[in-house]
PDB file of C-alpha atoms in Angstrom:
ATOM      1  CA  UNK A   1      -3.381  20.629 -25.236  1.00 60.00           C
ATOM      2  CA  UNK A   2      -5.862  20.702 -27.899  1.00 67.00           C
ATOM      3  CA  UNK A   3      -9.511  20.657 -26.486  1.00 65.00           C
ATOM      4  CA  UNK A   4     -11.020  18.009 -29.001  1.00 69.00           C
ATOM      5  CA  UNK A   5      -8.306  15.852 -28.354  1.00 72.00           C
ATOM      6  CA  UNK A   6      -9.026  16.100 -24.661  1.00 69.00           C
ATOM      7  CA  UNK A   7     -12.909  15.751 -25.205  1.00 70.00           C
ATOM      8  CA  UNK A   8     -12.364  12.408 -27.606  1.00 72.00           C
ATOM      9  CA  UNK A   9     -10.232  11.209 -24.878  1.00 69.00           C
ATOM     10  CA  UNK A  10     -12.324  11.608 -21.961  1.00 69.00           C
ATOM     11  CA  UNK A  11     -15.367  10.330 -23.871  1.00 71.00           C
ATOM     12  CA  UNK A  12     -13.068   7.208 -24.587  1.00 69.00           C
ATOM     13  CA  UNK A  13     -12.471   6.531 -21.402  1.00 67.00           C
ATOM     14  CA  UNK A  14     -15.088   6.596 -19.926  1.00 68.00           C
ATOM     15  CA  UNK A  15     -16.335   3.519 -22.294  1.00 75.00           C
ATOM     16  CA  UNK A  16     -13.397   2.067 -22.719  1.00 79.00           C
ATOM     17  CA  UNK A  17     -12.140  -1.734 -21.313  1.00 84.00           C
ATOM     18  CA  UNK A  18     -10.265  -1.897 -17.868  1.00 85.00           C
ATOM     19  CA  UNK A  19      -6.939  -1.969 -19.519  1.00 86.00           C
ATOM     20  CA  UNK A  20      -7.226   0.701 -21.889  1.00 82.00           C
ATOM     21  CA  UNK A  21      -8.684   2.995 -18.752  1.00 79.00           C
ATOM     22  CA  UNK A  22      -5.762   2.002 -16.746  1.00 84.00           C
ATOM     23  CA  UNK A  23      -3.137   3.114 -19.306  1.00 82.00           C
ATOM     24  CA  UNK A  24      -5.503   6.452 -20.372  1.00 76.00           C
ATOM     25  CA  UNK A  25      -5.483   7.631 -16.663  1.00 77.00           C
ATOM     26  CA  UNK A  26      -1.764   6.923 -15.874  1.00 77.00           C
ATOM     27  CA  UNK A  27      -0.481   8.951 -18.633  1.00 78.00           C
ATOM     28  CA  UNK A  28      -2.675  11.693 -18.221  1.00 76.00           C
ATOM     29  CA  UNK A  29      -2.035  12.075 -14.279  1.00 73.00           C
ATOM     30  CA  UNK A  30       1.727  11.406 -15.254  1.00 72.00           C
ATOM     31  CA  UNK A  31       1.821  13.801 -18.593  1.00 73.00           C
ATOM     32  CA  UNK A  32      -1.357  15.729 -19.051  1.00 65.00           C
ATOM     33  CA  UNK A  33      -1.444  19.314 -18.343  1.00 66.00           C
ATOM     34  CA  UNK A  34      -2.742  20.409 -14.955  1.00 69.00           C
ATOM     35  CA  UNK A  35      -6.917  21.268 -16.309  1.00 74.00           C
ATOM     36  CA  UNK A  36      -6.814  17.725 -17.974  1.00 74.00           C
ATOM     37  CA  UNK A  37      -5.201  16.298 -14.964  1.00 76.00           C
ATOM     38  CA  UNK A  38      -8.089  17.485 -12.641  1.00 77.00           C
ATOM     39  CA  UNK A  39     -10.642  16.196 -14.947  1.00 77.00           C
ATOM     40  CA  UNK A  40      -8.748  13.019 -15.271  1.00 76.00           C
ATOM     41  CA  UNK A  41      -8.196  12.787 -11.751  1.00 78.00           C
ATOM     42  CA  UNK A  42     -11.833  13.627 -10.832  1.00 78.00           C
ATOM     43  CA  UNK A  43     -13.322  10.662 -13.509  1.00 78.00           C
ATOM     44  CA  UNK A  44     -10.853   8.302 -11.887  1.00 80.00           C
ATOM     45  CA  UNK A  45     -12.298   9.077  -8.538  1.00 78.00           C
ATOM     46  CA  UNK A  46     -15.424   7.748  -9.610  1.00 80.00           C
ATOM     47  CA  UNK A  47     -14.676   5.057 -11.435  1.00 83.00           C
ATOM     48  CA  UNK A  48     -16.319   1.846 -10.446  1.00 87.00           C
ATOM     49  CA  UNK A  49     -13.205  -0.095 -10.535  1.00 89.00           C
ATOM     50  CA  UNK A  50     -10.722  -0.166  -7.765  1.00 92.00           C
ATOM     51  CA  UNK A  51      -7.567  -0.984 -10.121  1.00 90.00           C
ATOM     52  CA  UNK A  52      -8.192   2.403 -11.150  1.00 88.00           C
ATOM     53  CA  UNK A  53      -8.312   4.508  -8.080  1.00 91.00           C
ATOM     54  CA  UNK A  54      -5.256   2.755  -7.012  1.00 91.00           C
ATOM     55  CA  UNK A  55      -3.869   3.635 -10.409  1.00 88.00           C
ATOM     56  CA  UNK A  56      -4.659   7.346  -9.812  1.00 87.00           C
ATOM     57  CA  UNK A  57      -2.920   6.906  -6.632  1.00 90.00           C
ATOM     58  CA  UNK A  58       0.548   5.814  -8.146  1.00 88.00           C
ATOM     59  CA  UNK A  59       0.409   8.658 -10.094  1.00 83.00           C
ATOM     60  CA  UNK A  60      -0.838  11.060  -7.295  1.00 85.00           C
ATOM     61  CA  UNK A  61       2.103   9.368  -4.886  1.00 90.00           C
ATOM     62  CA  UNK A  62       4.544   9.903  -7.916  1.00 84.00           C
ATOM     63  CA  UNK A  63       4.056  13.581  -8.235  1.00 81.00           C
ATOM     64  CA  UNK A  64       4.292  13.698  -3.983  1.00 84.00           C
ATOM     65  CA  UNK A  65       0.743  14.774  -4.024  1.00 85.00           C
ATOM     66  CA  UNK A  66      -0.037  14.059  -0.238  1.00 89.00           C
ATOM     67  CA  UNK A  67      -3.027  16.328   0.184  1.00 90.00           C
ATOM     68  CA  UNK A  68      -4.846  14.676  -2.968  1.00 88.00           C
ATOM     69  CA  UNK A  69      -3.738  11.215  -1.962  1.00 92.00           C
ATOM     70  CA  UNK A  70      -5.532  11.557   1.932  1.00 93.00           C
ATOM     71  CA  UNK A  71      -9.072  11.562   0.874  1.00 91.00           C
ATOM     72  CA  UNK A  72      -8.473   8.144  -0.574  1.00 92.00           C
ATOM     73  CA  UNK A  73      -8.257   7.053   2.885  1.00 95.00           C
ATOM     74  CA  UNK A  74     -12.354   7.459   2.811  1.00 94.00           C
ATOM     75  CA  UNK A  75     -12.556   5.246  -0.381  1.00 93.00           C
ATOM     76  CA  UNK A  76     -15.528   2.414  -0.209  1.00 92.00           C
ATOM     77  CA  UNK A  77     -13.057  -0.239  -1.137  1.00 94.00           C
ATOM     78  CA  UNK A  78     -11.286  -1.894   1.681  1.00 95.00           C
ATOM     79  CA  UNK A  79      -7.794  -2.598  -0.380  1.00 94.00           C
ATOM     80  CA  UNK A  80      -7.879   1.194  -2.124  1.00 95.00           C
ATOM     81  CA  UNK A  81      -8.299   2.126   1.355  1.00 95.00           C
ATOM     82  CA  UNK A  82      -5.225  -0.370   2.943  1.00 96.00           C
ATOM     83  CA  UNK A  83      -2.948   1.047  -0.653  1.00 96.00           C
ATOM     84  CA  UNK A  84      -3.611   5.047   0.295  1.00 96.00           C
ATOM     85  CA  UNK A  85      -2.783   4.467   4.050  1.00 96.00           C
ATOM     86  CA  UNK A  86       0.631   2.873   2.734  1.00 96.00           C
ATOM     87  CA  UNK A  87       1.457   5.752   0.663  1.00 96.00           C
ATOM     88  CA  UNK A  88       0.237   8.372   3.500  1.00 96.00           C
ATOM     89  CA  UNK A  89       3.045   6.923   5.584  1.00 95.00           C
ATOM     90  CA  UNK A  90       5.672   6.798   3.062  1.00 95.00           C
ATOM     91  CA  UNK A  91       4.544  10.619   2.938  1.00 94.00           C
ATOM     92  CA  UNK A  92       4.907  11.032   6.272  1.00 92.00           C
ATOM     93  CA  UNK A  93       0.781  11.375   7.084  1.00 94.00           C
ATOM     94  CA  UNK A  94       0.452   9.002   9.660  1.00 94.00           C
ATOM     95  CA  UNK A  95      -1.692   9.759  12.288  1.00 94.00           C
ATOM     96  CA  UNK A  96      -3.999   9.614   8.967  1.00 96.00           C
ATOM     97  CA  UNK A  97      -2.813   6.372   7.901  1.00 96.00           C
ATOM     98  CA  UNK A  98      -3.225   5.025  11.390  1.00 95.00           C
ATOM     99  CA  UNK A  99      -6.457   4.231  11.642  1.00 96.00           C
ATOM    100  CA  UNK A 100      -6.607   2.668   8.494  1.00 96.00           C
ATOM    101  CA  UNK A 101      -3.673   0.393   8.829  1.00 95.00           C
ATOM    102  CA  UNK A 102      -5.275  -0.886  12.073  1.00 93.00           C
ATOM    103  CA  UNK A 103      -8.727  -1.307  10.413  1.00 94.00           C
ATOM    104  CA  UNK A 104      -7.951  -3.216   7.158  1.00 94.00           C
ATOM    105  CA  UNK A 105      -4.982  -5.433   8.566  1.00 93.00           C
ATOM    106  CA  UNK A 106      -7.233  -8.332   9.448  1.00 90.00           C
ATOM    107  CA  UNK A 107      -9.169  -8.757   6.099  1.00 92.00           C
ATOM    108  CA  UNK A 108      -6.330  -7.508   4.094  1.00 93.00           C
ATOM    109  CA  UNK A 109      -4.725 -10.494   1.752  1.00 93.00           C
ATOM    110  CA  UNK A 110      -1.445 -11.581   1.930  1.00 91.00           C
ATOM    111  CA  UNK A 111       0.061  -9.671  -0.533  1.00 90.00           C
ATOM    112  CA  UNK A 112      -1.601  -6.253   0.971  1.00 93.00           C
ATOM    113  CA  UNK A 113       0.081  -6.748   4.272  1.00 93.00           C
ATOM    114  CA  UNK A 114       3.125  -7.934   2.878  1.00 91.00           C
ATOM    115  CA  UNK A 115       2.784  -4.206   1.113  1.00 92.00           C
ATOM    116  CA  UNK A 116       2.399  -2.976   4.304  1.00 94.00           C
ATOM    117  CA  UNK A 117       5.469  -4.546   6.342  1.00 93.00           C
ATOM    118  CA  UNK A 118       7.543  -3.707   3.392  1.00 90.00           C
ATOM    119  CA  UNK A 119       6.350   0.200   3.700  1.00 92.00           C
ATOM    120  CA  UNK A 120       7.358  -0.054   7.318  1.00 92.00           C
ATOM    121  CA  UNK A 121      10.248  -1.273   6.793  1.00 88.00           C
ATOM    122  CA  UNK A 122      11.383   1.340   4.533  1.00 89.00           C
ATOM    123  CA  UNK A 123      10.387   4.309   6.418  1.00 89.00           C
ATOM    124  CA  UNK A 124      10.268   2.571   9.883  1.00 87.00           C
ATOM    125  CA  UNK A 125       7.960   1.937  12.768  1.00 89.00           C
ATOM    126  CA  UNK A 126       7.377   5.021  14.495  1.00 88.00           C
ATOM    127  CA  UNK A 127       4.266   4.454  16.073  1.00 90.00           C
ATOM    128  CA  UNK A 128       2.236   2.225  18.430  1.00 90.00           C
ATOM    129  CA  UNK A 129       0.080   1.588  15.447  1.00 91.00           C
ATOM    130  CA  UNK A 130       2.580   0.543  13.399  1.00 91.00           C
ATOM    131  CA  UNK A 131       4.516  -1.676  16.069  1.00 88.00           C
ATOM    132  CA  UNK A 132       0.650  -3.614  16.406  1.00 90.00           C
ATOM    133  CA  UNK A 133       0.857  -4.351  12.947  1.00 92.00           C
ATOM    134  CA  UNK A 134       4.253  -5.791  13.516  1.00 88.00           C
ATOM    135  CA  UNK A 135       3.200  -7.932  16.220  1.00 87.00           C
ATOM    136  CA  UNK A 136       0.052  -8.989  14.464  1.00 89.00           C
ATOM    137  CA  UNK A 137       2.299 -10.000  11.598  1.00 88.00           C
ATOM    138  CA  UNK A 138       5.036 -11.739  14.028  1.00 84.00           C
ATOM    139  CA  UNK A 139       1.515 -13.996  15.247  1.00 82.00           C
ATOM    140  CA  UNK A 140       0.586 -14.583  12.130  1.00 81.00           C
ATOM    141  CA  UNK A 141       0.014 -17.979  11.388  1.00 80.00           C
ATOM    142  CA  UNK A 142       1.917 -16.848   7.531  1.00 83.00           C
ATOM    143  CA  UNK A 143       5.520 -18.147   7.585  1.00 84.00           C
ATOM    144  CA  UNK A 144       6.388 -15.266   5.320  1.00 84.00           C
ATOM    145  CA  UNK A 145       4.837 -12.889   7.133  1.00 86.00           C
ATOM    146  CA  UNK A 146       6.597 -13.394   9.933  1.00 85.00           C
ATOM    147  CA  UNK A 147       9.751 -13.524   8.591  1.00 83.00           C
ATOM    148  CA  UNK A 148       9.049  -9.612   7.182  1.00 85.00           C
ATOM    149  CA  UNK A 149       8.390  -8.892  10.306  1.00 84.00           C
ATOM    150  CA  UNK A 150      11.636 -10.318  11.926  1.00 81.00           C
ATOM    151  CA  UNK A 151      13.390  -8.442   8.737  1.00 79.00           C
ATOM    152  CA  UNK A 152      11.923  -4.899   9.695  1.00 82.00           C
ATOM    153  CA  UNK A 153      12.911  -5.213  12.824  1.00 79.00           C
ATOM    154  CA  UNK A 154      16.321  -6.392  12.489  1.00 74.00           C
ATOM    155  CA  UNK A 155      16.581  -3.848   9.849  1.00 72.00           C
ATOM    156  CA  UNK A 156      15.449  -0.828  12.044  1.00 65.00           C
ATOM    157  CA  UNK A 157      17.656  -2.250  15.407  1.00 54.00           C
ATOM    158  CA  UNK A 158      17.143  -0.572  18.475  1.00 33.00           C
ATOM    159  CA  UNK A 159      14.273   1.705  17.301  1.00 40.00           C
ATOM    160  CA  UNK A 160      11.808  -0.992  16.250  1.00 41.00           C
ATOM    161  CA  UNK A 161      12.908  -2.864  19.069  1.00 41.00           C
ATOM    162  CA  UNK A 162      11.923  -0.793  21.459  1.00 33.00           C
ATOM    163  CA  UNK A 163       8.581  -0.804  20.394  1.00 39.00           C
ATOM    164  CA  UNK A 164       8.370  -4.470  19.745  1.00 43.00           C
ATOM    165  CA  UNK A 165       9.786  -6.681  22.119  1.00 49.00           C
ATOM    166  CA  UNK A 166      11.090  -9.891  21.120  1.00 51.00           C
ATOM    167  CA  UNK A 167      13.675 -11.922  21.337  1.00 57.00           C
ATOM    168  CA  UNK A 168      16.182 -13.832  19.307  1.00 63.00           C
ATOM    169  CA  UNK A 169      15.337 -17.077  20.798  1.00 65.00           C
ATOM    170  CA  UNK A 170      11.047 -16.456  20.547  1.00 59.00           C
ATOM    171  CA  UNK A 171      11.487 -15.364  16.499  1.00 58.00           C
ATOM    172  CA  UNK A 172      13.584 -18.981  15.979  1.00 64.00           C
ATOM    173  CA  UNK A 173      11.641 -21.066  18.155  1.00 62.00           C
ATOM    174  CA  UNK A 174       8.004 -19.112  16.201  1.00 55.00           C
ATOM    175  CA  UNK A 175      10.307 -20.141  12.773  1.00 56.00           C
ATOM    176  CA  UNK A 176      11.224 -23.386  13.783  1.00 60.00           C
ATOM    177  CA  UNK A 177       8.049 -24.811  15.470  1.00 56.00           C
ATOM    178  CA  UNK A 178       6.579 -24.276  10.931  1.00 53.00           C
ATOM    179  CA  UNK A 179       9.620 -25.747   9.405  1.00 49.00           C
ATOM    180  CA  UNK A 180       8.708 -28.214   6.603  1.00 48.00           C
ATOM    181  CA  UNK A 181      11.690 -30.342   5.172  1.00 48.00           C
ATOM    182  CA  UNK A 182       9.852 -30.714   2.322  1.00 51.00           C
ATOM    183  CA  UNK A 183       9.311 -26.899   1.283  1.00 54.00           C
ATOM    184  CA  UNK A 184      12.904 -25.511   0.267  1.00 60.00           C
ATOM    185  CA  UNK A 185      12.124 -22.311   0.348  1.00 58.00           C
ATOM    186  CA  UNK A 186      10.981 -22.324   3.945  1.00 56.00           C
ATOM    187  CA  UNK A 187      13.925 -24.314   4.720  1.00 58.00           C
ATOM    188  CA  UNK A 188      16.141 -21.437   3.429  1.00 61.00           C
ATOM    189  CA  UNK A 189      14.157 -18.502   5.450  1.00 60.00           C
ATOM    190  CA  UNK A 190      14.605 -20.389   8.742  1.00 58.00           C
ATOM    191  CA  UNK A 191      18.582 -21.072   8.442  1.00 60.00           C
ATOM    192  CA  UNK A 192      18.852 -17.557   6.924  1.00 62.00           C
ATOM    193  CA  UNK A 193      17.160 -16.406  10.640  1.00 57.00           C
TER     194      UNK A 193
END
């Protein structure tokens, strides 16, 4: 709580490498006291770097901040963008999160719409949206995204069904018809569907 402390720290930041900036702003958002935090929170905002909005929204998601977390969905990077829309639904702010799922699916990397999937398939599809992302993902041309997809729904049953229609014998022919004998682990995902 001491005020120098807080001003060395802020003016450190600010200068400081990527890694050091990263660690500074996730312990103040997770620790700091709540005028820090907003000055914190504020300077992460406008940081240049996109690692470190999305590392003021792990802390914002952490403390169940939803309201602080939603004008993230306006963020000029596409992937900050695609990472606030996934925590907006696992908040239960979706007809926020929406639009940006549906936006940033096509030019989001693998790893972002795995992220994705794996968000909906903890909370569940609920809404037309969210059952286009599924069948987006179930014709992608991604082995491994399509098996996510096959997971969620089987994991969700009847509900996720309903909104996605497919059938047992369409998800084994899509697996089969990429089957490598060569690549084990592929091998293993299509017996294991």
């Amino acid at each position: 709580g001491r005020l120098d402390s807080q001003a060395a720290l802020l003016d450190n930041v600010a200068k400081a490498t990527l890694a050091l900036r990263l660690f500074g702003i996730r312990e103040v958002l997770r620790t700091g006291g709540s005028p820090l935090r907003e000055i914190v929170l504020g300077t992460a905002l406008q940081d240049p770097s996109a690692e470190i909005r999305n590392a003021a929204l792990e802390a914002l998601f952490a403390r169940g901040e939803r309201r602080r977390i939603l004008p993230f969905l306006n963020d000029r990077d596409p992937a900050v963008r695609l990472f606030a829309a996934t925590l907006a639904v696992k908040l239960d702010a979706r007809d926020e999160a929406d639009p940006i799922l549906r936006a940033e699916w096509h030019s989001a990397e693998f790893g972002q719409r795995a992220n994705v999937l794996s968000t909906l398939a903890e909370v569940g599809v609920r809404t037309p949206a969210e059952a286009e992302i599924v069948d987006m993902a179930l014709g992608s041309g991604d082995i491994s995204l399509r098996a996510e997809a096959v997971n969620l729904i089987k994991t969700h049953g009847a509900a996720a069904g309903a909104l996605v229609e497919i059938s047992p014998s369409d998800v084994a022919a899509a697996l089969d018809s990429n089957r490598a004998p060569a690549n084990t682990a592929l091998a293993i995902v299509n017996a294991g569907y």
